[in-house]
Amino acid sequence: MPQPKPSHHDVVAIIDYGSQTSQLITRRVREANVYGVLVPWDIAAEELRLLKPAGVILSGGPSSVYDEDAPTLPGVVLELGVPVLGICYGMQLLAKALGGQVAAAQNREYGQAELVNEQNSPLFEGLGDRLQVWMSHGDRIETLPDGFGVLAHSANTPIAAMADETRRLYGLQFHPEVAHTPRGSEILANFIRICGCRGDWGPGSFIEEHVADIRQTVGDGKVVCGVSGGVDSSVVAALVHRAIGKQLTAVFVDNGLMRKNEVAETNARYRAMLGESYISVDASERFLRELAGVTDPEEKRKIIGRVFIEVFEEQARQIGGVDYLAQGTLYPDVIESASTTKSAARIKSHHNVGGLPERMHLKLIEPLRFLFKDEVRQVGLALGLPEEMVYRTPFPGPGLAVRIIGEITRERLATLREADAIVREEIAAAGLGREIWQYFAVLTPLRSVGVMGDSRTYADVVAVRAITSQDAMTADWARLPYEVLARISSRIVNEVQQVNRVVYDITTKPPATIEWE
Ligand code: XMP
């Protein structure tokens, strides 16, 4: 897993032993305004030293310390002389490395437990005598290593927390990072204080550090960046622009597949943000020509991806002398592509201009590659991006092409744009915009019979899709109030000429996907 450059902020390294919650630990540390960085357990000693961590947290993991190929504790962790906090598997590793005894438990222990504090440890400062915690472990500590004392127990776990306060080494048998440990963040904040961290990491300092870094890296070179109107690419462009001004060219490609008014709004926002560094390319004719007659979903995606790269590459050549490509890669992508357990359901990224860096000998700048999505939004707000951009709901790269089932024509695009605008207006008017992950209209290839006045109609069927989700990997259909659905339906059939029927999609993901294509 690639690691960030050393930061002038305090860093806490989180060593990943494969727990589902390793990312969550990283996020909790960052919520305490300290730069938490997730590193693999087999990180080279030199790499870890370079990060100059003020403290180390060992995550949980599915292994047992006595398994034959169980991940181990890198020797360098204890040589650094900084505070160490082992969580679950991390605690057991720490105990074993220091001469304690770990016993394989007969039964795994899961669930809520009440923790009883036995000591006044700085780790539990301000937390009182009893705490609700979330246990999830198989093995447990049988004998403490020399120098350690018991900090707390629970009904089933005699050593639920341990510490060697002199060496500032700590172990927790429960998970402080999960919501089921309501005051867990305070425990982590206490650990961070024990590490002596200043807690000065945040959007402002991130911007400062990266502006300086980009300036230094780029020198008087030129940078291009593809912008889509979405939050990631917009934040990258704004950050790079703040660093190097006119040396940046941000390119927006209008593929003719955007929603109603979206191109004009996007252009206006980017012009205000980036001034002369922004160019908007109207390639809609070209995309629609290449898509004519195509109905297969994968074929559509491939054409759109290819034409996008062609157009972008032409622009980059016109600018000339470009050295760098700036991209909005985020931390979860970095972590995921480094992990061996890649999720099969990766979200396809359209604005990843595959192949271009090699062909044009461009070097990559990816300033967001150590940030989570909500942190990117915070940086966006701190850079002064408008809220509509920072909180824009996800919109697929292939745009309305994957929401028109069947052939894409200008007429059908116009129909879908009108219907979709009504869905968006009504959901916004009902104040539901923030709780619904995505909401849109889909133009089906169906026509159905209707009646209008005294005459029979035979017109398009539009489907409405509104879903709730945490991460787009799974989704549920939104229980929209009937009145909102009624208004959407009646407005669409009244205001959009070619449509005489509206249906609501009540399918979860899986087995359906969010988009229809
Ligand atoms: P599905 O339809 O697979 O979508 O459930 C999951 C999420 O990804 C978005 N999506 C895309 N985003 N390029 C993108 O940039 C694409 O080709 C693409 N296809 C789907 C979709 O809107 C949802 O948020």
Coordinates of C-alpha atoms and ligand atoms in Angstrom, one line a residue:
M1 CA 0.0 0.0 0.0
P2 CA 1.5 3.4 -1.0
Q3 CA 2.2 5.6 2.0
P4 CA 2.0 9.4 2.2
K5 CA 5.1 11.6 2.3
P6 CA 6.2 12.6 5.8
S7 CA 3.9 15.3 7.1
H8 CA 4.8 18.3 9.3
H9 CA 1.7 17.3 11.3
D10 CA 1.7 14.6 14.0
V11 CA 1.0 11.2 12.5
V12 CA -0.5 8.2 14.2
A13 CA 0.1 5.0 12.2
I14 CA -2.6 2.4 12.3
I15 CA -1.3 -1.1 11.5
D16 CA -3.8 -3.1 9.6
Y17 CA -4.3 -6.7 10.6
G18 CA -7.3 -7.1 8.4
S19 CA -10.1 -6.1 10.7
Q20 CA -13.3 -4.7 9.0
T21 CA -12.8 -1.7 11.3
S22 CA -9.2 -0.7 10.5
Q23 CA -10.5 2.1 8.3
L24 CA -12.8 3.1 11.0
I25 CA -9.9 3.5 13.5
T26 CA -8.2 5.7 11.0
R27 CA -11.3 7.9 10.6
R28 CA -11.7 8.2 14.4
V29 CA -8.1 9.4 14.8
R30 CA -8.7 11.9 12.1
E31 CA -11.9 13.1 13.8
A32 CA -9.6 14.0 16.7
N33 CA -7.7 16.2 14.2
V34 CA -4.7 14.0 14.0
Y35 CA -3.4 12.6 10.7
G36 CA -4.2 8.8 11.0
V37 CA -2.5 6.7 8.3
L38 CA -3.3 3.1 7.7
V39 CA -0.3 0.9 7.0
P40 CA 0.0 -2.8 6.2
W41 CA 1.4 -5.0 8.9
D42 CA 4.3 -6.1 6.8
I43 CA 5.4 -2.5 6.1
A44 CA 9.2 -2.1 5.8
A45 CA 10.8 -0.8 9.0
E46 CA 12.3 2.1 7.1
E47 CA 9.0 3.2 5.6
L48 CA 7.4 3.3 9.1
R49 CA 10.3 5.3 10.5
L50 CA 9.9 7.8 7.7
L51 CA 6.4 8.5 8.7
K52 CA 7.7 9.5 12.2
P53 CA 4.6 8.4 14.0
A54 CA 3.8 9.9 17.3
G55 CA 2.0 6.7 18.2
V56 CA 1.0 3.4 16.8
I57 CA -2.3 1.6 16.9
L58 CA -2.5 -2.1 16.1
S59 CA -5.8 -3.0 14.6
G60 CA -7.9 -6.1 15.2
G61 CA -7.9 -9.0 12.8
P62 CA -9.4 -12.4 12.0
S63 CA -6.2 -14.4 12.9
S64 CA -5.1 -16.1 16.0
V65 CA -1.6 -15.3 17.2
Y66 CA -0.7 -18.9 17.2
D67 CA -1.8 -19.6 13.6
E68 CA 1.1 -20.7 11.4
D69 CA 1.1 -17.8 9.1
A70 CA -0.5 -15.3 11.4
P71 CA 0.6 -11.7 10.7
T72 CA 3.2 -10.5 13.2
L73 CA 4.2 -7.4 15.1
P74 CA 7.0 -5.5 13.2
G75 CA 10.0 -5.2 15.5
V76 CA 10.3 -1.6 14.6
V77 CA 7.0 -0.7 16.4
L78 CA 8.5 -1.3 19.8
E79 CA 11.9 0.3 18.8
L80 CA 10.3 3.6 18.0
G81 CA 9.7 4.3 21.7
V82 CA 6.3 5.9 21.0
P83 CA 3.0 4.9 22.7
V84 CA 1.4 1.8 21.3
L85 CA -2.3 0.8 21.5
G86 CA -3.2 -2.8 20.6
I87 CA -6.9 -3.5 19.8
C88 CA -8.1 -7.1 20.1
Y89 CA -5.7 -9.1 17.8
G90 CA -3.4 -6.1 18.2
M91 CA -3.5 -6.5 22.0
Q92 CA -2.8 -10.2 21.8
L93 CA 0.2 -9.6 19.5
L94 CA 1.6 -7.0 21.8
A95 CA 1.2 -9.4 24.8
K96 CA 2.8 -12.3 23.0
A97 CA 5.7 -10.2 21.7
L98 CA 6.5 -9.0 25.2
G99 CA 6.3 -12.4 26.9
G100 CA 2.7 -12.7 28.0
Q101 CA 0.4 -15.7 27.4
V102 CA -2.5 -15.7 25.0
A103 CA -5.0 -18.5 25.3
A104 CA -7.2 -19.8 22.5
A105 CA -10.8 -19.3 23.8
Q106 CA -13.3 -22.1 23.4
N107 CA -15.9 -19.7 22.3
R108 CA -15.7 -16.4 20.5
E109 CA -17.1 -13.6 22.6
Y110 CA -19.3 -11.1 20.7
G111 CA -21.5 -8.3 21.8
Q112 CA -22.0 -5.7 24.4
A113 CA -20.2 -5.9 27.7
E114 CA -19.8 -3.7 30.7
L115 CA -16.3 -2.7 31.4
V116 CA -15.2 -2.1 35.0
N117 CA -12.2 0.2 35.4
E118 CA -9.7 -0.8 38.0
Q119 CA -7.1 1.9 37.6
N120 CA -6.9 5.6 37.1
S121 CA -5.2 5.2 33.7
P122 CA -4.8 8.2 31.5
L123 CA -6.3 6.0 28.8
F124 CA -9.6 6.1 30.6
E125 CA -9.4 9.6 31.9
G126 CA -12.8 11.2 32.3
L127 CA -14.7 8.0 31.6
G128 CA -15.8 7.0 35.1
D129 CA -15.9 3.5 36.6
R130 CA -18.1 1.6 34.2
L131 CA -18.3 1.7 30.4
Q132 CA -20.4 0.0 27.7
V133 CA -18.1 -1.6 25.2
W134 CA -18.3 -3.9 22.2
M135 CA -16.4 -7.2 22.4
S136 CA -15.6 -9.3 19.4
H137 CA -12.7 -11.7 20.0
G138 CA -11.7 -15.4 20.1
D139 CA -8.4 -15.5 22.0
R140 CA -7.7 -13.7 25.2
I141 CA -4.8 -12.7 27.4
E142 CA -4.1 -15.3 30.1
T143 CA -0.9 -13.9 31.6
L144 CA 0.3 -10.3 31.4
P145 CA 3.8 -9.5 30.1
D146 CA 6.2 -8.1 32.7
G147 CA 5.6 -4.5 33.5
F148 CA 1.9 -4.6 32.6
G149 CA -1.1 -4.3 34.9
V150 CA -4.8 -4.9 34.4
L151 CA -6.7 -1.7 33.7
A152 CA -10.2 -3.1 33.4
H153 CA -12.3 -6.3 33.4
S154 CA -15.7 -7.4 32.2
A155 CA -17.9 -10.3 33.4
N156 CA -16.4 -12.7 30.9
T157 CA -12.9 -11.2 30.3
P158 CA -10.7 -10.7 33.3
I159 CA -8.1 -8.8 31.3
A160 CA -10.3 -6.5 29.1
A161 CA -7.7 -3.7 29.1
M162 CA -4.0 -3.7 30.1
A163 CA -1.2 -1.2 30.3
D164 CA 2.5 -0.7 31.0
E165 CA 2.2 3.0 31.8
T166 CA 5.9 3.5 32.0
R167 CA 6.5 2.4 28.4
R168 CA 3.1 3.8 27.4
L169 CA 2.0 0.4 25.9
Y170 CA -1.8 -0.3 26.0
G171 CA -4.1 -3.1 25.0
L172 CA -7.9 -3.3 24.7
Q173 CA -9.8 -6.5 24.2
F174 CA -12.8 -4.6 22.9
H175 CA -13.3 -2.2 20.0
P176 CA -13.2 1.5 20.9
E177 CA -13.7 2.5 17.2
V178 CA -17.2 1.2 16.7
A179 CA -20.5 3.0 17.4
H180 CA -21.4 0.1 19.8
T181 CA -18.7 1.5 22.2
P182 CA -20.5 4.8 22.7
R183 CA -17.5 6.5 24.4
G184 CA -14.8 4.8 22.4
S185 CA -13.8 8.0 20.6
E186 CA -12.9 9.5 24.0
I187 CA -10.6 6.5 24.7
L188 CA -8.9 7.0 21.3
A189 CA -8.7 10.8 22.0
N190 CA -7.0 9.9 25.3
F191 CA -4.5 7.7 23.6
I192 CA -3.8 10.5 21.1
R193 CA -3.1 12.9 24.0
I194 CA -0.8 10.3 25.6
C195 CA 1.1 10.4 22.2
G196 CA 1.5 14.1 22.7
C197 CA -0.2 15.0 19.4
R198 CA -1.2 18.6 18.9
G199 CA -4.5 17.9 17.1
D200 CA -3.9 20.5 14.5
W201 CA -4.6 18.4 11.4
G202 CA -7.8 19.4 9.4
P203 CA -9.0 20.8 6.2
G204 CA -7.1 24.1 6.6
S205 CA -3.8 22.5 7.4
F206 CA -4.3 19.9 4.7
I207 CA -4.8 22.7 2.1
E208 CA -1.7 24.6 3.3
E209 CA 0.5 21.5 3.2
H210 CA -0.6 20.3 -0.2
V211 CA -0.5 23.7 -1.8
A212 CA 3.1 23.9 -0.8
D213 CA 3.8 20.4 -1.9
I214 CA 2.1 20.9 -5.4
R215 CA 4.1 24.1 -5.9
Q216 CA 7.3 22.3 -5.1
T217 CA 6.5 19.3 -7.3
V218 CA 5.3 21.2 -10.3
G219 CA 7.8 24.0 -10.3
D220 CA 7.0 25.9 -13.5
G221 CA 5.5 22.9 -15.3
K222 CA 1.9 22.5 -16.6
V223 CA -0.9 20.4 -15.2
V224 CA -4.1 19.2 -16.8
C225 CA -7.1 17.9 -14.9
G226 CA -10.4 16.4 -16.1
V227 CA -13.4 17.9 -14.2
S228 CA -16.8 16.4 -14.1
G229 CA -18.8 18.7 -11.9
G230 CA -18.6 16.1 -9.1
V231 CA -16.9 16.8 -5.8
D232 CA -13.6 14.9 -6.1
S233 CA -12.4 16.4 -9.4
S234 CA -13.6 19.8 -8.4
V235 CA -11.7 19.8 -5.2
V236 CA -8.5 18.6 -7.0
A237 CA -8.9 21.4 -9.5
A238 CA -9.5 24.0 -6.9
L239 CA -6.5 22.9 -4.8
V240 CA -4.1 22.7 -7.7
H241 CA -5.4 26.1 -8.9
R242 CA -4.7 27.6 -5.5
A243 CA -1.2 26.2 -5.7
I244 CA -0.2 27.1 -9.3
G245 CA -2.9 29.3 -10.8
K246 CA -2.7 29.5 -14.6
Q247 CA -0.2 26.6 -14.9
L248 CA -3.4 24.5 -14.5
T249 CA -5.9 23.7 -17.2
A250 CA -9.0 22.0 -16.0
V251 CA -11.0 20.4 -18.9
F252 CA -14.7 19.7 -18.7
V253 CA -16.0 17.5 -21.5
D254 CA -19.7 18.0 -22.4
N255 CA -20.7 14.6 -23.6
G256 CA -24.3 15.7 -24.3
L257 CA -25.5 13.3 -21.6
M258 CA -25.8 15.7 -18.7
R259 CA -29.0 16.6 -16.9
K260 CA -31.2 19.6 -17.5
N261 CA -29.3 22.9 -17.2
E262 CA -26.3 21.1 -15.8
V263 CA -23.7 22.1 -18.4
A264 CA -24.6 25.8 -18.0
E265 CA -24.5 25.6 -14.2
T266 CA -21.3 23.6 -14.2
N267 CA -19.6 26.1 -16.6
A268 CA -20.6 29.0 -14.5
R269 CA -19.3 27.5 -11.3
Y270 CA -16.0 26.5 -12.8
R271 CA -15.5 29.8 -14.4
A272 CA -16.0 31.5 -11.1
M273 CA -13.6 29.1 -9.4
L274 CA -10.9 28.7 -12.0
G275 CA -11.1 31.7 -14.3
E276 CA -8.8 31.3 -17.3
S277 CA -7.7 27.9 -16.1
Y278 CA -11.0 26.4 -17.1
I279 CA -12.0 25.1 -20.6
S280 CA -15.3 23.5 -21.5
V281 CA -15.4 21.4 -24.6
D282 CA -18.7 20.8 -26.3
A283 CA -18.3 17.3 -27.7
S284 CA -22.0 16.4 -27.5
E285 CA -22.3 16.0 -31.3
R286 CA -19.4 13.5 -31.4
F287 CA -20.7 11.4 -28.5
L288 CA -24.2 11.2 -29.9
R289 CA -23.0 10.4 -33.3
E290 CA -20.9 7.5 -31.9
L291 CA -23.8 6.3 -29.8
A292 CA -26.3 6.3 -32.6
G293 CA -28.1 3.0 -32.9
V294 CA -26.3 1.5 -29.9
T295 CA -28.5 -0.3 -27.3
D296 CA -26.2 -2.6 -25.5
P297 CA -25.3 -1.1 -22.0
E298 CA -21.7 -2.3 -22.0
E299 CA -21.2 -1.1 -25.6
K300 CA -22.5 2.3 -24.6
R301 CA -20.1 2.6 -21.6
K302 CA -17.2 1.5 -23.8
I303 CA -17.9 4.1 -26.5
I304 CA -18.4 6.9 -23.9
G305 CA -15.1 5.9 -22.2
R306 CA -13.2 5.8 -25.4
V307 CA -14.5 9.1 -26.8
F308 CA -13.9 10.8 -23.5
I309 CA -10.3 9.8 -23.6
E310 CA -9.9 10.9 -27.2
V311 CA -11.4 14.3 -26.6
F312 CA -9.4 14.8 -23.4
E313 CA -6.2 13.8 -25.1
E314 CA -6.8 16.2 -28.0
Q315 CA -7.2 19.0 -25.5
A316 CA -4.1 18.0 -23.7
R317 CA -2.1 18.1 -26.9
Q318 CA -3.5 21.5 -27.8
I319 CA -2.4 22.9 -24.5
G320 CA 1.0 21.5 -25.2
G321 CA 4.0 20.9 -22.9
V322 CA 1.9 19.3 -20.2
D323 CA 3.9 17.5 -17.5
Y324 CA 1.3 16.4 -15.0
L325 CA -2.2 15.0 -14.8
A326 CA -4.1 15.8 -11.6
Q327 CA -6.7 13.2 -10.5
G328 CA -9.2 12.8 -7.7
T329 CA -8.3 9.3 -6.5
L330 CA -9.5 8.8 -2.9
Y331 CA -8.1 6.8 0.1
P332 CA -10.6 3.9 -0.1
D333 CA -9.5 3.3 -3.7
V334 CA -5.9 3.3 -2.7
I335 CA -6.6 0.9 0.2
E336 CA -8.8 -1.3 -1.9
S337 CA -6.5 -1.6 -4.8
A338 CA -3.6 -2.5 -2.5
S339 CA -5.7 -5.1 -0.6
T340 CA -5.8 -8.7 -1.7
T341 CA -9.5 -9.0 -0.8
K342 CA -10.6 -6.6 -3.5
S343 CA -14.3 -6.1 -3.5
A344 CA -15.8 -7.4 -6.7
A345 CA -18.4 -4.6 -6.7
R346 CA -16.0 -1.8 -7.4
I347 CA -17.7 1.3 -8.7
K348 CA -16.5 2.0 -12.2
S349 CA -14.8 5.3 -12.6
H350 CA -15.3 7.0 -15.8
H351 CA -13.0 10.0 -15.2
N352 CA -10.0 7.9 -14.7
V353 CA -8.4 8.7 -18.0
G354 CA -6.9 5.2 -18.5
G355 CA -3.7 5.0 -20.5
L356 CA -3.2 8.7 -21.0
P357 CA -0.4 9.2 -18.5
E358 CA 1.7 6.5 -20.2
R359 CA 1.0 7.6 -23.8
M360 CA 1.6 11.3 -23.1
H361 CA 4.4 10.7 -20.5
L362 CA 2.4 12.5 -17.9
K363 CA 3.2 12.2 -14.2
L364 CA 0.3 11.9 -11.8
I365 CA -0.7 14.3 -9.0
E366 CA -3.2 12.8 -6.7
P367 CA -3.5 15.1 -3.7
L368 CA -6.7 13.4 -2.3
R369 CA -5.3 9.9 -2.2
F370 CA -5.1 9.9 1.6
L371 CA -8.5 11.4 2.2
F372 CA -11.9 9.8 2.9
K373 CA -14.9 11.2 1.0
D374 CA -16.3 13.3 3.9
E375 CA -12.9 14.8 4.4
V376 CA -12.8 15.7 0.7
R377 CA -16.1 17.6 1.2
Q378 CA -14.6 19.4 4.2
V379 CA -11.6 20.4 2.1
G380 CA -14.0 21.5 -0.6
L381 CA -15.9 23.8 1.8
A382 CA -12.6 25.2 3.2
L383 CA -11.6 26.0 -0.4
G384 CA -14.8 27.9 -0.9
L385 CA -16.5 25.6 -3.3
P386 CA -20.3 26.0 -3.5
E387 CA -22.4 23.6 -1.4
E388 CA -24.2 22.3 -4.5
M389 CA -20.9 21.1 -5.7
V390 CA -19.6 19.7 -2.4
Y391 CA -22.8 17.8 -1.7
R392 CA -23.8 16.9 -5.2
T393 CA -25.3 13.4 -5.3
P394 CA -23.3 10.8 -7.3
F395 CA -23.9 11.0 -11.0
P396 CA -22.4 8.3 -13.3
G397 CA -19.7 9.3 -15.8
P398 CA -21.8 7.9 -18.7
G399 CA -24.6 10.2 -17.5
L400 CA -28.1 9.9 -18.9
A401 CA -26.9 7.2 -21.4
V402 CA -27.3 4.6 -18.7
R403 CA -30.7 5.9 -17.8
I404 CA -32.2 5.7 -21.3
I405 CA -32.9 2.0 -21.9
G406 CA -32.4 1.4 -25.6
E407 CA -31.2 3.9 -28.2
I408 CA -30.1 7.4 -27.3
T409 CA -31.5 10.1 -29.4
R410 CA -31.7 13.9 -28.9
E411 CA -35.5 13.6 -28.5
R412 CA -35.3 10.8 -25.9
L413 CA -32.6 12.8 -24.0
A414 CA -34.9 15.8 -24.0
T415 CA -37.8 13.7 -22.6
L416 CA -35.7 12.2 -19.9
R417 CA -34.2 15.6 -18.9
E418 CA -37.6 17.1 -18.3
A419 CA -38.9 14.1 -16.3
D420 CA -35.7 13.9 -14.3
A421 CA -35.8 17.6 -13.5
I422 CA -39.3 17.2 -12.0
V423 CA -38.1 14.3 -9.8
R424 CA -35.2 16.4 -8.6
E425 CA -37.3 19.5 -8.0
E426 CA -40.0 17.6 -6.0
I427 CA -37.6 15.7 -3.8
A428 CA -35.7 18.9 -3.1
A429 CA -39.0 20.8 -2.4
A430 CA -40.0 18.0 0.1
G431 CA -36.7 18.6 1.9
L432 CA -35.6 15.0 1.3
G433 CA -32.4 15.7 -0.7
R434 CA -29.9 15.0 2.0
E435 CA -31.4 11.7 3.3
I436 CA -31.8 10.1 -0.2
W437 CA -28.5 8.9 -1.7
Q438 CA -29.6 9.2 -5.4
Y439 CA -32.9 10.0 -7.1
F440 CA -33.6 10.2 -10.8
A441 CA -35.8 9.3 -13.7
V442 CA -35.2 6.4 -16.1
L443 CA -36.7 6.4 -19.7
T444 CA -37.8 2.8 -20.4
P445 CA -38.1 1.5 -24.0
L446 CA -41.7 0.7 -23.3
R447 CA -44.7 2.5 -24.6
S448 CA -48.2 2.1 -23.1
V449 CA -51.7 3.0 -23.9
G450 CA -53.3 6.0 -22.1
V451 CA -56.2 8.3 -22.4
M452 CA -56.0 12.1 -22.6
G453 CA -59.3 14.1 -23.0
D454 CA -61.2 12.0 -25.5
S455 CA -58.3 10.5 -27.3
R456 CA -56.2 7.5 -26.9
T457 CA -52.4 8.0 -26.4
Y458 CA -49.6 5.6 -26.9
A459 CA -46.5 7.1 -25.2
D460 CA -43.4 6.5 -23.1
V461 CA -43.2 4.9 -19.7
V462 CA -40.9 6.7 -17.2
A463 CA -39.6 4.9 -14.1
V464 CA -38.6 6.9 -10.9
R465 CA -35.7 5.5 -8.9
A466 CA -34.9 6.9 -5.4
I467 CA -32.6 4.9 -3.1
T468 CA -31.0 5.1 0.3
S469 CA -27.4 3.8 0.8
Q470 CA -24.2 4.2 2.8
D471 CA -21.7 3.5 0.0
A472 CA -23.6 2.5 -3.2
M473 CA -22.5 -1.1 -2.6
T474 CA -25.9 -2.0 -1.3
A475 CA -29.1 0.1 -1.5
D476 CA -32.7 0.2 -0.5
W477 CA -35.5 1.9 -2.3
A478 CA -36.5 5.1 -0.5
R479 CA -39.9 5.0 1.2
L480 CA -41.0 8.3 -0.4
P481 CA -44.2 9.8 1.0
Y482 CA -47.2 9.0 -1.3
E483 CA -47.9 12.7 -1.7
V484 CA -44.4 13.3 -3.1
L485 CA -44.8 10.4 -5.5
A486 CA -48.2 11.6 -6.5
R487 CA -46.8 15.1 -7.3
I488 CA -43.9 13.7 -9.3
S489 CA -46.2 11.4 -11.3
S490 CA -48.9 14.0 -12.0
R491 CA -46.3 16.6 -13.0
I492 CA -44.4 14.3 -15.3
V493 CA -47.5 13.1 -17.2
N494 CA -48.9 16.7 -17.5
E495 CA -45.7 18.5 -18.3
V496 CA -43.7 16.0 -20.3
Q497 CA -45.5 15.5 -23.6
Q498 CA -44.1 12.1 -24.6
V499 CA -44.9 10.4 -21.3
N500 CA -48.2 9.0 -20.2
R501 CA -47.2 6.6 -17.4
V502 CA -44.9 6.7 -14.4
V503 CA -43.8 3.7 -12.3
Y504 CA -41.8 3.6 -9.1
D505 CA -38.8 1.2 -8.9
I506 CA -39.1 -0.8 -5.6
T507 CA -36.1 -3.0 -5.9
T508 CA -33.1 -3.2 -3.6
K509 CA -29.5 -3.6 -4.6
P510 CA -28.7 -6.5 -4.8
P511 CA -30.2 -8.0 -6.8
A512 CA -30.8 -4.9 -8.9
T513 CA -28.2 -2.2 -9.4
I514 CA -28.8 1.4 -8.7
E515 CA -28.7 2.4 -12.3
W516 CA -30.8 0.5 -14.8
E517 CA -27.8 -0.1 -17.1
Ligands
XMP1 P1 -24.8 0.6 -9.7 O1 -25.7 0.9 -10.9 O2 -23.7 -0.3 -10.2 O3 -24.1 2.0 -9.3 O4 -25.5 0.1 -8.5 C1 -23.3 2.2 -8.2 C2 -22.9 3.6 -8.1 O5 -22.0 3.9 -9.2 C3 -22.6 4.9 -10.1 N1 -22.2 4.5 -11.4 C4 -21.2 5.0 -12.1 N2 -20.3 6.0 -11.8 N3 -19.3 5.7 -13.9 C5 -19.4 6.4 -12.7 O6 -18.6 7.3 -12.5 C6 -20.1 4.7 -14.3 O7 -19.9 4.1 -15.3 C7 -21.1 4.3 -13.3 N4 -22.0 3.4 -13.3 C8 -22.7 3.5 -12.1 C9 -24.1 4.9 -9.8 O8 -24.7 6.1 -10.1 C10 -24.1 4.6 -8.3 O9 -23.8 5.7 -7.5

